GROMACS .gro file of C-alpha atoms in nm:
model
  241
    1GLN     CA    1   0.779   2.023  -0.443
    2LYS     CA    2   0.610   2.275  -0.670
    3ALA     CA    3   0.384   2.385  -0.386
    4ALA     CA    4   0.680   2.423  -0.150
    5GLN     CA    5   0.870   2.644  -0.392
    6ASN     CA    6   0.599   2.905  -0.338
    7LEU     CA    7   0.729   2.940   0.019
    8LYS     CA    8   1.031   3.126  -0.124
    9PRO     CA    9   1.309   2.906   0.017
   10VAL     CA   10   1.669   3.022  -0.026
   11VAL     CA   11   1.768   2.672  -0.145
   12PRO     CA   12   1.544   2.465  -0.377
   13ILE     CA   13   1.335   2.217  -0.179
   14LYS     CA   14   1.347   1.845  -0.237
   15PHE     CA   15   1.089   1.608  -0.088
   16HIS     CA   16   1.198   1.265   0.030
   17ILE     CA   17   0.901   1.026   0.030
   18SER     CA   18   0.878   0.720   0.252
   19SER     CA   19   0.717   0.495  -0.008
   20ARG     CA   20   0.624   0.492  -0.375
   21THR     CA   21   0.305   0.334  -0.507
   22ASP     CA   22   0.215   0.188  -0.845
   23ALA     CA   23  -0.024   0.370  -1.077
   24GLY     CA   24  -0.379   0.313  -0.956
   25VAL     CA   25  -0.273   0.241  -0.596
   26HIS     CA   26  -0.393   0.474  -0.320
   27ALA     CA   27  -0.225   0.617  -0.010
   28LEU     CA   28  -0.433   0.687   0.298
   29CYS     CA   29  -0.123   0.815   0.473
   30ASN     CA   30   0.226   0.858   0.332
   31SER     CA   31   0.519   1.041   0.490
   32ALA     CA   32   0.781   1.279   0.355
   33HIS     CA   33   1.049   1.509   0.486
   34LEU     CA   34   1.190   1.834   0.351
   35ASP     CA   35   1.433   2.104   0.459
   36ILE     CA   36   1.332   2.469   0.426
   37GLN     CA   37   1.602   2.736   0.445
   38ARG     CA   38   1.444   3.081   0.472
   39ALA     CA   39   1.604   3.415   0.398
   40PRO     CA   40   1.818   3.569   0.676
   41GLY     CA   41   1.607   3.729   0.946
   42LYS     CA   42   1.291   3.532   0.864
   43PRO     CA   43   1.170   3.295   1.135
   44ALA     CA   44   1.119   2.926   1.071
   45PHE     CA   45   0.770   2.817   0.976
   46THR     CA   46   0.560   2.674   1.255
   47GLU     CA   47   0.412   2.330   1.193
   48LYS     CA   48   0.065   2.481   1.148
   49GLU     CA   49   0.189   2.750   0.908
   50LEU     CA   50   0.373   2.497   0.695
   51THR     CA   51   0.077   2.259   0.675
   52SER     CA   52  -0.178   2.527   0.581
   53SER     CA   53   0.058   2.694   0.330
   54LEU     CA   54   0.139   2.372   0.149
   55ASN     CA   55  -0.230   2.278   0.130
   56HIS     CA   56  -0.311   2.624  -0.006
   57TYR     CA   57  -0.060   2.590  -0.288
   58LEU     CA   58  -0.156   2.229  -0.361
   59GLY     CA   59  -0.490   2.367  -0.478
   60PRO     CA   60  -0.691   2.111  -0.676
   61GLU     CA   61  -0.427   1.838  -0.660
   62PRO     CA   62  -0.564   1.512  -0.505
   63ILE     CA   63  -0.328   1.528  -0.207
   64ARG     CA   64  -0.336   1.702   0.129
   65VAL     CA   65  -0.085   1.746   0.410
   66VAL     CA   66  -0.254   1.604   0.719
   67SER     CA   67   0.001   1.714   0.976
   68GLY     CA   68   0.361   1.823   1.015
   69GLN     CA   69   0.624   1.814   1.283
   70ARG     CA   70   0.981   1.925   1.328
   71VAL     CA   71   1.233   1.639   1.319
   72PRO     CA   72   1.608   1.612   1.382
   73SER     CA   73   1.845   1.642   1.089
   74SER     CA   74   1.921   1.270   1.118
   75PHE     CA   75   1.560   1.179   1.028
   76HIS     CA   76   1.484   1.037   0.684
   77ALA     CA   77   1.125   0.964   0.578
   78ARG     CA   78   1.227   0.648   0.394
   79PHE     CA   79   1.522   0.506   0.584
   80SER     CA   80   1.400   0.588   0.936
   81ALA     CA   81   1.075   0.397   0.890
   82LEU     CA   82   1.041   0.090   1.113
   83SER     CA   83   0.760  -0.061   0.910
   84ARG     CA   84   0.492   0.006   0.650
   85THR     CA   85   0.136  -0.122   0.652
   86TYR     CA   86  -0.052  -0.189   0.331
   87MET     CA   87  -0.425  -0.261   0.320
   88TYR     CA   88  -0.608  -0.437   0.038
   89ARG     CA   89  -0.988  -0.406   0.018
   90LEU     CA   90  -1.194  -0.695  -0.118
   91LEU     CA   91  -1.565  -0.685  -0.202
   92LEU     CA   92  -1.744  -1.020  -0.192
   93GLY     CA   93  -2.091  -1.105  -0.317
   94CYS     CA   94  -2.081  -0.944  -0.661
   95ALA     CA   95  -2.191  -1.164  -0.950
   96HIS     CA   96  -2.099  -0.889  -1.197
   97ARG     CA   97  -1.883  -0.577  -1.188
   98SER     CA   98  -2.194  -0.361  -1.235
   99GLN     CA   99  -2.294  -0.456  -0.880
  100VAL     CA  100  -1.997  -0.271  -0.728
  101PRO     CA  101  -2.140   0.034  -0.544
  102VAL     CA  102  -2.068   0.353  -0.733
  103PHE     CA  103  -1.876   0.505  -0.441
  104GLU     CA  104  -1.650   0.197  -0.424
  105ARG     CA  105  -1.541   0.196  -0.788
  106ASP     CA  106  -1.161   0.193  -0.819
  107LEU     CA  107  -1.135   0.158  -0.438
  108CYS     CA  108  -1.168  -0.220  -0.405
  109TRP     CA  109  -1.145  -0.548  -0.597
  110ALA     CA  110  -1.457  -0.759  -0.645
  111PRO     CA  111  -1.327  -1.101  -0.754
  112LEU     CA  112  -1.599  -1.293  -0.937
  113GLY     CA  113  -1.679  -1.660  -0.898
  114GLY     CA  114  -1.874  -1.696  -0.577
  115PRO     CA  115  -1.783  -1.666  -0.207
  116LEU     CA  116  -1.426  -1.702  -0.083
  117ASP     CA  117  -1.307  -1.956   0.173
  118VAL     CA  118  -1.169  -1.697   0.415
  119PRO     CA  119  -1.045  -1.951   0.676
  120ALA     CA  120  -0.835  -2.118   0.403
  121MET     CA  121  -0.697  -1.776   0.309
  122GLN     CA  122  -0.607  -1.711   0.672
  123ASP     CA  123  -0.429  -2.047   0.691
  124ALA     CA  124  -0.238  -1.969   0.371
  125ALA     CA  125  -0.137  -1.624   0.500
  126GLN     CA  126   0.058  -1.782   0.786
  127PHE     CA  127   0.314  -1.915   0.537
  128LEU     CA  128   0.393  -1.555   0.436
  129LEU     CA  129   0.483  -1.446   0.789
  130GLY     CA  130   0.850  -1.414   0.878
  131THR     CA  131   1.162  -1.364   0.667
  132HIS     CA  132   1.162  -1.527   0.323
  133ASP     CA  133   1.299  -1.500  -0.027
  134PHE     CA  134   0.999  -1.344  -0.203
  135SER     CA  135   1.138  -1.383  -0.558
  136THR     CA  136   0.819  -1.562  -0.669
  137PHE     CA  137   0.608  -1.279  -0.531
  138ARG     CA  138   0.773  -0.990  -0.713
  139SER     CA  139   0.724  -0.863  -1.065
  140LEU     CA  140   1.035  -0.830  -1.275
  141ASN     CA  141   1.155  -0.484  -1.371
  142SER     CA  142   1.480  -0.303  -1.443
  143ASP     CA  143   1.569  -0.290  -1.071
  144THR     CA  144   1.521  -0.661  -1.005
  145ALA     CA  145   1.888  -0.755  -1.042
  146PHE     CA  146   1.996  -0.484  -0.796
  147LYS     CA  147   1.751  -0.542  -0.509
  148SER     CA  148   1.743  -0.828  -0.263
  149PRO     CA  149   1.426  -1.042  -0.265
  150ILE     CA  150   1.464  -1.110   0.108
  151ARG     CA  151   1.183  -0.941   0.302
  152THR     CA  152   1.017  -0.983   0.642
  153ILE     CA  153   0.640  -0.986   0.690
  154LEU     CA  154   0.565  -0.889   1.049
  155GLN     CA  155   0.188  -0.917   1.043
  156VAL     CA  156  -0.093  -1.043   0.818
  157ASP     CA  157  -0.460  -0.985   0.904
  158ILE     CA  158  -0.772  -1.076   0.707
  159GLN     CA  159  -1.077  -0.916   0.865
  160PRO     CA  160  -1.428  -0.800   0.771
  161SER     CA  161  -1.461  -0.429   0.717
  162PRO     CA  162  -1.738  -0.174   0.659
  163GLY     CA  163  -1.757  -0.026   0.314
  164LEU     CA  164  -1.810   0.337   0.223
  165LEU     CA  165  -2.177   0.417   0.290
  166ALA     CA  166  -2.217   0.047   0.374
  167HIS     CA  167  -2.579   0.088   0.487
  168HIS     CA  168  -2.677   0.143   0.122
  169SER     CA  169  -2.564  -0.210   0.028
  170GLU     CA  170  -2.665  -0.408   0.338
  171ASP     CA  171  -2.966  -0.565   0.165
  172ARG     CA  172  -2.759  -0.670  -0.138
  173GLY     CA  173  -2.551  -0.930   0.043
  174LEU     CA  174  -2.222  -0.750  -0.019
  175GLN     CA  175  -1.932  -0.804   0.221
  176PHE     CA  176  -1.612  -0.604   0.251
  177TRP     CA  177  -1.288  -0.758   0.377
  178GLU     CA  178  -0.948  -0.603   0.442
  179VAL     CA  179  -0.617  -0.783   0.401
  180LYS     CA  180  -0.338  -0.601   0.588
  181PHE     CA  181   0.035  -0.663   0.560
  182ARG     CA  182   0.296  -0.498   0.781
  183GLY     CA  183   0.666  -0.517   0.699
  184ARG     CA  184   0.972  -0.294   0.686
  185SER     CA  185   0.974  -0.295   0.306
  186PHE     CA  186   0.830  -0.485   0.011
  187VAL     CA  187   0.959  -0.593  -0.330
  188TYR     CA  188   0.798  -0.471  -0.652
  189ARG     CA  189   0.424  -0.556  -0.658
  190GLN     CA  190   0.470  -0.803  -0.372
  191VAL     CA  191   0.149  -0.711  -0.191
  192ARG     CA  192  -0.065  -0.738  -0.504
  193ARG     CA  193   0.083  -1.080  -0.579
  194MET     CA  194   0.033  -1.201  -0.224
  195VAL     CA  195  -0.331  -1.086  -0.226
  196GLY     CA  196  -0.393  -1.246  -0.565
  197ALA     CA  197  -0.251  -1.576  -0.443
  198LEU     CA  198  -0.460  -1.564  -0.124
  199VAL     CA  199  -0.775  -1.495  -0.326
  200ALA     CA  200  -0.687  -1.792  -0.549
  201VAL     CA  201  -0.674  -2.002  -0.232
  202GLY     CA  202  -1.013  -1.865  -0.129
  203GLN     CA  203  -1.152  -1.963  -0.470
  204GLY     CA  204  -1.011  -2.315  -0.442
  205LYS     CA  205  -0.768  -2.266  -0.731
  206LEU     CA  206  -0.474  -2.306  -0.492
  207THR     CA  207  -0.439  -2.476  -0.154
  208PRO     CA  208  -0.278  -2.307   0.147
  209ARG     CA  209   0.020  -2.540   0.098
  210HIS     CA  210   0.070  -2.398  -0.251
  211ILE     CA  211   0.171  -2.064  -0.096
  212LYS     CA  212   0.461  -2.234   0.081
  213GLU     CA  213   0.558  -2.412  -0.242
  214LEU     CA  214   0.553  -2.084  -0.437
  215LEU     CA  215   0.785  -1.925  -0.180
  216GLU     CA  216   1.024  -2.219  -0.210
  217ARG     CA  217   1.034  -2.192  -0.591
  218ARG     CA  218   1.202  -1.849  -0.566
  219ASP     CA  219   1.119  -1.774  -0.929
  220ALA     CA  220   0.891  -1.491  -1.045
  221ARG     CA  221   0.800  -1.697  -1.353
  222ALA     CA  222   0.649  -1.966  -1.126
  223PHE     CA  223   0.376  -1.731  -1.009
  224PRO     CA  224   0.038  -1.841  -1.155
  225PRO     CA  225  -0.053  -1.623  -1.456
  226SER     CA  226  -0.340  -1.372  -1.423
  227THR     CA  227  -0.337  -1.410  -1.044
  228MET     CA  228  -0.198  -1.070  -0.936
  229ALA     CA  229  -0.461  -0.848  -0.771
  230PRO     CA  230  -0.541  -0.520  -0.953
  231PRO     CA  231  -0.404  -0.193  -0.813
  232SER     CA  232  -0.743  -0.035  -0.736
  233GLY     CA  233  -0.794  -0.217  -0.404
  234LEU     CA  234  -0.450  -0.142  -0.259
  235PHE     CA  235  -0.381   0.135  -0.007
  236LEU     CA  236  -0.065   0.241   0.170
  237HIS     CA  237  -0.230   0.251   0.512
  238SER     CA  238   0.045   0.389   0.737
  239VAL     CA  239   0.418   0.430   0.789
  240GLU     CA  240   0.548   0.354   1.137
  241TYR     CA  241   0.853   0.523   1.298
   0.00000   0.00000   0.00000
């Protein structure tokens, strides 16, 4: 918003963002919309002009506008979204946190304790698909009483993935995996709780059936303590319209 005010709009600009993220969570691609009213006689910005101008005024901020397009007045970055895809990056094979490659620090989670049973995690993930009451998989906050815990998970994928500069760690036995969730919306910290529970299944601390039982409990206090995945491995991957 501060960068946009440098465009000299007649009316103060307000950004409407499609999704918020917790502190420490990343966004590969987020979406926003804004209305710019220019002074009489001045033409509307082209998409290219708007993108380059905003990036110029963003300066050193760790955010860039990738692209822009004109949308109808009925469009809303948050409410028009059909789905959102979150990606969680796991690093396997580390016996100690010092073994995390320097370029991957704060960009993945390296759960300790040996290899994960990925097939068991994939079995457990199937229980999360569909429409459920995700009360057990949300953290409590001041908004809890006002928001429905009913959410729909459209897709869950657990797949191997290359790391950043992966060729530097090939001989160290490190493996990167991505856990992707696609849904219209998510409750507070739902993805981090789901990932933490799936990792617990991979470690043998929970069985795939436990995921179904946790869903049926419908109680945030029933979630196993110290199981939520840290924010560093989570990315808002894309917003679909």
